[in-house]
């Protein structure tokens, strides 16, 4: 039982601005209201390879995911820890983020992959974002009989949250654009 | 399910184990994002800024990160072959 979703989105902003916005996504106070399901984001590890211009980062993301009552009854917790690994290649201009849950992994595995690349139609002006989400409910888990329903709800939640994420990204990009032009908004 | 409409629910973080590090985290994060957008993406990737901010923040995390699954990632850093000079 695996559900996979692919979404594509074009940001009409250059790659360096969009990836800068991605780093700011969870930090700014205004976005914290929109992305209220994100409780904590901590950088656990980072490494720069100065010879190739590659930056590797590992972050912990704590998500508030209360879920339906029957899930809460089984898992007995309403926060979920995820680990996000990011590779940015400054030379090739690519950013790849992979996020996996590390809690509740006995019940469910969620993997989200996001890539930001210069848009082939306008590489210096636009950025293409490709997002793949796969959700797998573990067979034989206590949730197996309700798995179908849980998967559906999970998927809905991910789609809603990625829409919220895009909204925040657009807002930060606009802000960064104004900043780079010396306009205060 | 109240995903979108939970703006009225002022929920408090139920586990904020790294909260004591919030100030150090913000200092590091602000420094990092500035370095990223002003230097790294503009081709100046040979040196890394924010080394002292990172060291302070990491030391705080090592002390307060209670979740064992997460601290594994923090400890793993010792094994990473870091080529930058951090004067550690």
Short mmCIF file of C-alpha atoms in Angstrom, two decimals:
data_model
loop_
_atom_site.label_atom_id
_atom_site.label_comp_id
_atom_site.label_asym_id
_atom_site.label_seq_id
_atom_site.Cartn_x
_atom_site.Cartn_y
_atom_site.Cartn_z
CA UNK A 1 0.00 0.00 0.00
CA UNK A 2 1.90 2.96 -1.26
CA UNK A 3 0.47 6.23 -2.36
CA UNK A 4 2.64 8.58 -4.34
CA UNK A 5 1.94 12.10 -5.41
CA UNK A 6 3.88 14.34 -7.74
CA UNK A 7 3.37 18.06 -7.91
CA UNK A 8 5.09 20.65 -10.06
CA UNK A 9 5.13 24.34 -9.49
CA UNK A 10 6.86 27.26 -11.22
CA UNK A 11 8.15 30.14 -9.17
CA UNK A 12 8.61 33.25 -11.27
CA UNK A 13 11.73 34.08 -9.33
CA UNK A 14 15.37 33.11 -9.96
CA UNK A 15 16.84 29.97 -8.41
CA UNK A 16 19.06 31.73 -5.86
CA UNK A 17 16.09 33.66 -4.49
CA UNK A 18 13.80 30.65 -4.31
CA UNK A 19 16.35 28.49 -2.52
CA UNK A 20 17.11 31.34 -0.10
CA UNK A 21 13.39 31.48 0.60
CA UNK A 22 13.38 27.75 1.22
CA UNK A 23 15.87 28.21 4.07
CA UNK A 24 13.75 30.98 5.56
CA UNK A 25 10.49 29.07 5.18
CA UNK A 26 10.19 27.78 8.74
CA UNK A 27 11.90 30.65 10.51
CA UNK A 28 10.05 33.91 9.99
CA UNK A 29 7.43 34.72 12.57
CA UNK A 30 4.72 35.51 10.04
CA UNK A 31 5.13 32.13 8.40
CA UNK A 32 4.93 30.34 11.70
CA UNK A 33 1.25 31.23 11.80
CA UNK A 34 0.60 29.79 8.34
CA UNK A 35 2.76 26.73 8.93
CA UNK A 36 1.48 26.20 12.45
CA UNK A 37 1.92 22.42 12.15
CA UNK A 38 5.70 22.96 12.26
CA UNK A 39 6.75 23.18 15.90
CA UNK A 40 10.52 23.09 15.83
CA UNK A 41 13.24 23.08 13.20
CA UNK A 42 16.80 22.41 14.32
CA UNK A 43 19.93 22.05 12.26
CA UNK A 44 21.68 18.89 13.40
CA UNK A 45 24.51 18.74 10.99
CA UNK A 46 26.00 20.64 8.13
CA UNK A 47 28.98 20.36 5.88
CA UNK A 48 30.34 22.49 3.08
CA UNK A 49 32.59 21.04 0.43
CA UNK A 50 34.56 24.13 -0.59
CA UNK A 51 36.13 22.46 -3.62
CA UNK A 52 32.85 21.57 -5.35
CA UNK A 53 30.45 24.11 -3.89
CA UNK A 54 28.18 21.50 -2.40
CA UNK A 55 26.42 22.11 0.87
CA UNK A 56 24.97 19.22 2.89
CA UNK A 57 22.56 19.88 5.73
CA UNK A 58 20.54 17.70 8.06
CA UNK A 59 17.67 19.22 9.99
CA UNK A 60 15.18 17.88 12.49
CA UNK A 61 11.61 18.96 11.93
CA UNK A 62 9.00 18.43 14.60
CA UNK A 63 5.52 18.36 13.16
CA UNK A 64 2.27 18.63 15.08
CA UNK A 65 0.11 15.88 13.63
CA UNK A 66 -2.77 15.06 15.95
CA UNK A 67 -4.62 12.86 13.46
CA UNK A 68 -7.98 11.23 14.00
CA UNK A 69 -8.87 9.90 17.44
CA UNK A 70 -8.24 6.24 16.63
CA UNK A 71 -4.70 7.02 15.55
CA UNK A 72 -4.04 9.01 18.70
CA UNK A 73 -5.31 6.12 20.75
CA UNK A 74 -2.78 3.80 19.20
CA UNK A 75 0.27 5.95 18.79
CA UNK A 76 -0.24 8.02 21.98
CA UNK A 77 1.59 11.05 20.73
CA UNK A 78 0.68 14.01 18.64
CA UNK A 79 4.09 15.13 17.46
CA UNK A 80 6.12 13.49 14.78
CA UNK A 81 9.85 13.91 14.22
CA UNK A 82 11.13 14.12 10.69
CA UNK A 83 14.64 14.36 9.36
CA UNK A 84 15.29 16.52 6.34
CA UNK A 85 18.50 16.10 4.31
CA UNK A 86 19.39 18.81 1.86
CA UNK A 87 22.04 18.94 -0.83
CA UNK A 88 22.64 22.24 -2.59
CA UNK A 89 24.96 22.28 -5.56
CA UNK A 90 25.82 25.93 -6.14
CA UNK A 91 27.75 25.20 -9.31
CA UNK A 92 25.02 23.18 -11.01
CA UNK A 93 22.29 25.29 -9.34
CA UNK A 94 20.24 22.49 -7.89
CA UNK A 95 18.71 21.98 -4.47
CA UNK A 96 17.30 18.67 -3.30
CA UNK A 97 15.49 18.12 -0.06
CA UNK A 98 14.46 14.70 1.23
CA UNK A 99 12.33 14.41 4.34
CA UNK A 100 11.50 11.17 6.16
CA UNK A 101 9.62 10.59 9.37
CA UNK A 102 11.65 8.94 12.09
CA UNK A 103 8.89 8.63 14.65
CA UNK A 104 5.78 6.47 14.15
CA UNK A 105 7.88 4.62 11.60
CA UNK A 106 6.41 1.33 12.78
CA UNK A 107 3.06 2.48 11.44
CA UNK A 108 3.76 4.75 8.55
CA UNK A 109 6.59 5.83 6.29
CA UNK A 110 6.40 9.19 4.62
CA UNK A 111 9.01 10.44 2.24
CA UNK A 112 8.89 13.83 0.66
CA UNK A 113 11.37 14.85 -2.03
CA UNK A 114 11.59 18.38 -3.29
CA UNK A 115 13.87 19.64 -6.05
CA UNK A 116 14.46 23.22 -7.08
CA UNK A 117 16.06 23.68 -10.49
CA UNK A 118 16.31 26.61 -12.90
CA UNK A 119 13.25 26.45 -15.16
CA UNK A 120 14.20 25.10 -18.62
CA UNK A 121 12.12 27.79 -20.33
CA UNK A 122 13.65 30.67 -18.41
CA UNK A 123 16.67 29.42 -16.44
CA UNK A 124 17.77 32.82 -15.15
CA UNK A 125 14.37 34.08 -14.19
CA UNK A 126 12.22 31.17 -13.05
CA UNK A 127 12.54 28.12 -10.85
CA UNK A 128 10.87 24.77 -11.27
CA UNK A 129 9.89 22.95 -8.11
CA UNK A 130 9.15 19.24 -8.29
CA UNK A 131 7.73 17.57 -5.26
CA UNK A 132 7.18 13.85 -4.77
CA UNK A 133 5.46 12.50 -1.73
CA UNK A 134 5.13 8.83 -0.99
CA UNK A 135 3.16 7.46 1.91
CA UNK A 136 3.32 3.86 2.97
CA UNK A 137 1.31 2.31 5.76
CA UNK A 138 3.15 -0.67 7.17
CA UNK A 139 1.28 -3.93 6.67
CA UNK A 140 0.50 -5.85 9.86
CA UNK A 141 0.64 -2.67 11.86
CA UNK A 142 -2.06 -2.06 14.40
CA UNK A 143 -3.51 0.34 11.91
CA UNK A 144 -3.70 -2.08 9.01
CA UNK A 145 -7.46 -2.39 8.96
CA UNK A 146 -7.89 1.33 8.92
CA UNK A 147 -4.89 1.92 6.75
CA UNK A 148 -6.78 2.92 3.67
CA UNK A 149 -8.56 5.68 5.53
CA UNK A 150 -5.41 6.85 7.27
CA UNK A 151 -3.51 7.01 3.99
CA UNK A 152 -6.23 9.08 2.47
CA UNK A 153 -6.26 11.55 5.35
CA UNK A 154 -2.52 11.66 5.41
CA UNK A 155 -2.37 12.41 1.72
CA UNK A 156 -4.98 15.14 2.04
CA UNK A 157 -3.01 16.72 4.82
CA UNK A 158 0.22 16.65 2.84
CA UNK A 159 -1.40 18.23 -0.17
CA UNK A 160 -2.94 20.96 2.00
CA UNK A 161 0.33 21.59 3.78
CA UNK A 162 2.32 21.79 0.56
CA UNK A 163 -0.12 24.40 -0.71
CA UNK A 164 0.50 26.35 2.49
CA UNK A 165 4.24 25.89 1.97
CA UNK A 166 4.03 27.37 -1.52
CA UNK A 167 2.07 30.34 -0.23
CA UNK A 168 4.82 31.03 2.30
CA UNK A 169 7.54 30.56 -0.33
CA UNK A 170 5.86 33.08 -2.65
CA UNK A 171 5.60 35.58 0.19
CA UNK A 172 9.30 35.28 1.11
CA UNK A 173 10.35 35.47 -2.54
CA UNK A 174 8.42 38.74 -2.92
CA UNK A 175 10.02 40.06 0.20
CA UNK A 176 13.52 39.08 -0.98
CA UNK A 177 12.84 40.61 -4.38
CA UNK A 178 11.84 43.91 -2.79
CA UNK A 179 14.86 43.74 -0.51
CA UNK A 180 17.23 43.21 -3.43
CA UNK A 181 15.78 46.26 -5.16
CA UNK A 182 16.15 48.32 -2.01
CA UNK A 183 12.42 48.78 -1.52
CA UNK A 184 11.04 48.37 1.94
CA UNK A 185 7.65 46.76 2.21
CA UNK B 1 -10.16 16.99 10.95
CA UNK B 2 -9.37 20.63 11.57
CA UNK B 3 -6.21 20.97 9.62
CA UNK B 4 -6.87 24.18 7.83
CA UNK B 5 -9.20 25.68 10.39
CA UNK B 6 -7.01 25.23 13.42
CA UNK B 7 -5.93 28.86 13.50
CA UNK B 8 -8.25 29.49 16.46
CA UNK B 9 -6.72 26.68 18.42
CA UNK B 10 -3.80 28.22 20.21
CA UNK B 11 -1.96 25.02 20.61
CA UNK B 12 1.20 25.06 22.60
CA UNK B 13 4.15 22.98 21.54
CA UNK B 14 3.90 19.88 23.66
CA UNK B 15 7.54 19.01 23.36
CA UNK B 16 10.01 21.78 22.90
CA UNK B 17 13.11 20.07 24.17
CA UNK B 18 15.40 22.37 22.26
CA UNK B 19 13.66 25.53 23.44
CA UNK B 20 16.64 26.63 25.62
CA UNK B 21 18.63 26.83 22.40
CA UNK B 22 16.13 29.07 20.60
CA UNK B 23 18.24 32.23 20.82
CA UNK B 24 21.40 30.48 19.66
CA UNK B 25 19.40 28.82 16.91
CA UNK B 26 18.07 32.16 15.68
CA UNK B 27 21.55 33.70 15.75
CA UNK B 28 22.96 30.81 13.74
CA UNK B 29 20.04 30.69 11.36
CA UNK B 30 20.12 34.42 10.61
CA UNK B 31 23.84 34.22 9.98
CA UNK B 32 23.47 31.12 7.79
CA UNK B 33 20.68 32.48 5.59
CA UNK B 34 22.64 35.71 5.05
CA UNK B 35 25.77 33.75 4.09
CA UNK B 36 23.71 31.50 1.81
CA UNK B 37 22.00 34.27 -0.15
CA UNK B 38 24.84 36.80 -0.20
CA UNK B 39 27.83 34.52 -0.71
CA UNK B 40 27.16 30.84 -1.35
CA UNK B 41 24.73 31.19 -4.26
CA UNK B 42 26.82 33.98 -5.72
CA UNK B 43 29.83 31.71 -6.17
CA UNK B 44 31.73 32.39 -2.93
CA UNK B 45 31.49 28.87 -1.59
CA UNK B 46 35.13 28.43 -0.64
CA UNK B 47 34.68 29.68 2.92
CA UNK B 48 31.96 29.23 5.43
CA UNK B 49 30.81 31.96 7.79
CA UNK B 50 28.94 31.53 11.06
CA UNK B 51 31.39 29.01 12.52
CA UNK B 52 31.23 30.35 16.08
CA UNK B 53 27.42 30.67 15.91
CA UNK B 54 27.23 27.04 14.79
CA UNK B 55 29.59 25.78 17.51
CA UNK B 56 27.58 27.49 20.27
CA UNK B 57 24.26 26.29 18.92
CA UNK B 58 25.51 22.75 18.41
CA UNK B 59 26.88 22.60 21.96
CA UNK B 60 23.47 23.65 23.26
CA UNK B 61 21.71 21.03 21.14
CA UNK B 62 24.08 18.33 22.38
CA UNK B 63 22.98 19.22 25.91
CA UNK B 64 19.24 19.55 25.32
CA UNK B 65 18.33 17.21 22.52
CA UNK B 66 16.49 14.48 24.38
CA UNK B 67 15.19 12.47 21.48
CA UNK B 68 17.70 9.68 20.94
CA UNK B 69 16.79 9.20 17.31
CA UNK B 70 17.59 12.84 16.67
CA UNK B 71 20.79 12.99 18.71
CA UNK B 72 22.11 10.15 16.57
CA UNK B 73 22.29 12.62 13.68
CA UNK B 74 24.05 15.17 15.83
CA UNK B 75 26.65 12.68 17.01
CA UNK B 76 27.16 11.43 13.49
CA UNK B 77 28.81 14.72 12.69
CA UNK B 78 31.99 13.65 14.43
CA UNK B 79 32.44 11.08 11.70
CA UNK B 80 31.93 13.50 8.87
CA UNK B 81 35.17 14.32 7.14
CA UNK B 82 34.93 18.04 7.42
CA UNK B 83 37.37 19.85 5.20
CA UNK B 84 36.66 23.33 6.52
CA UNK B 85 38.88 24.75 9.22
CA UNK B 86 36.81 25.41 12.25
CA UNK B 87 39.60 25.88 14.76
CA UNK B 88 37.66 23.57 17.05
#
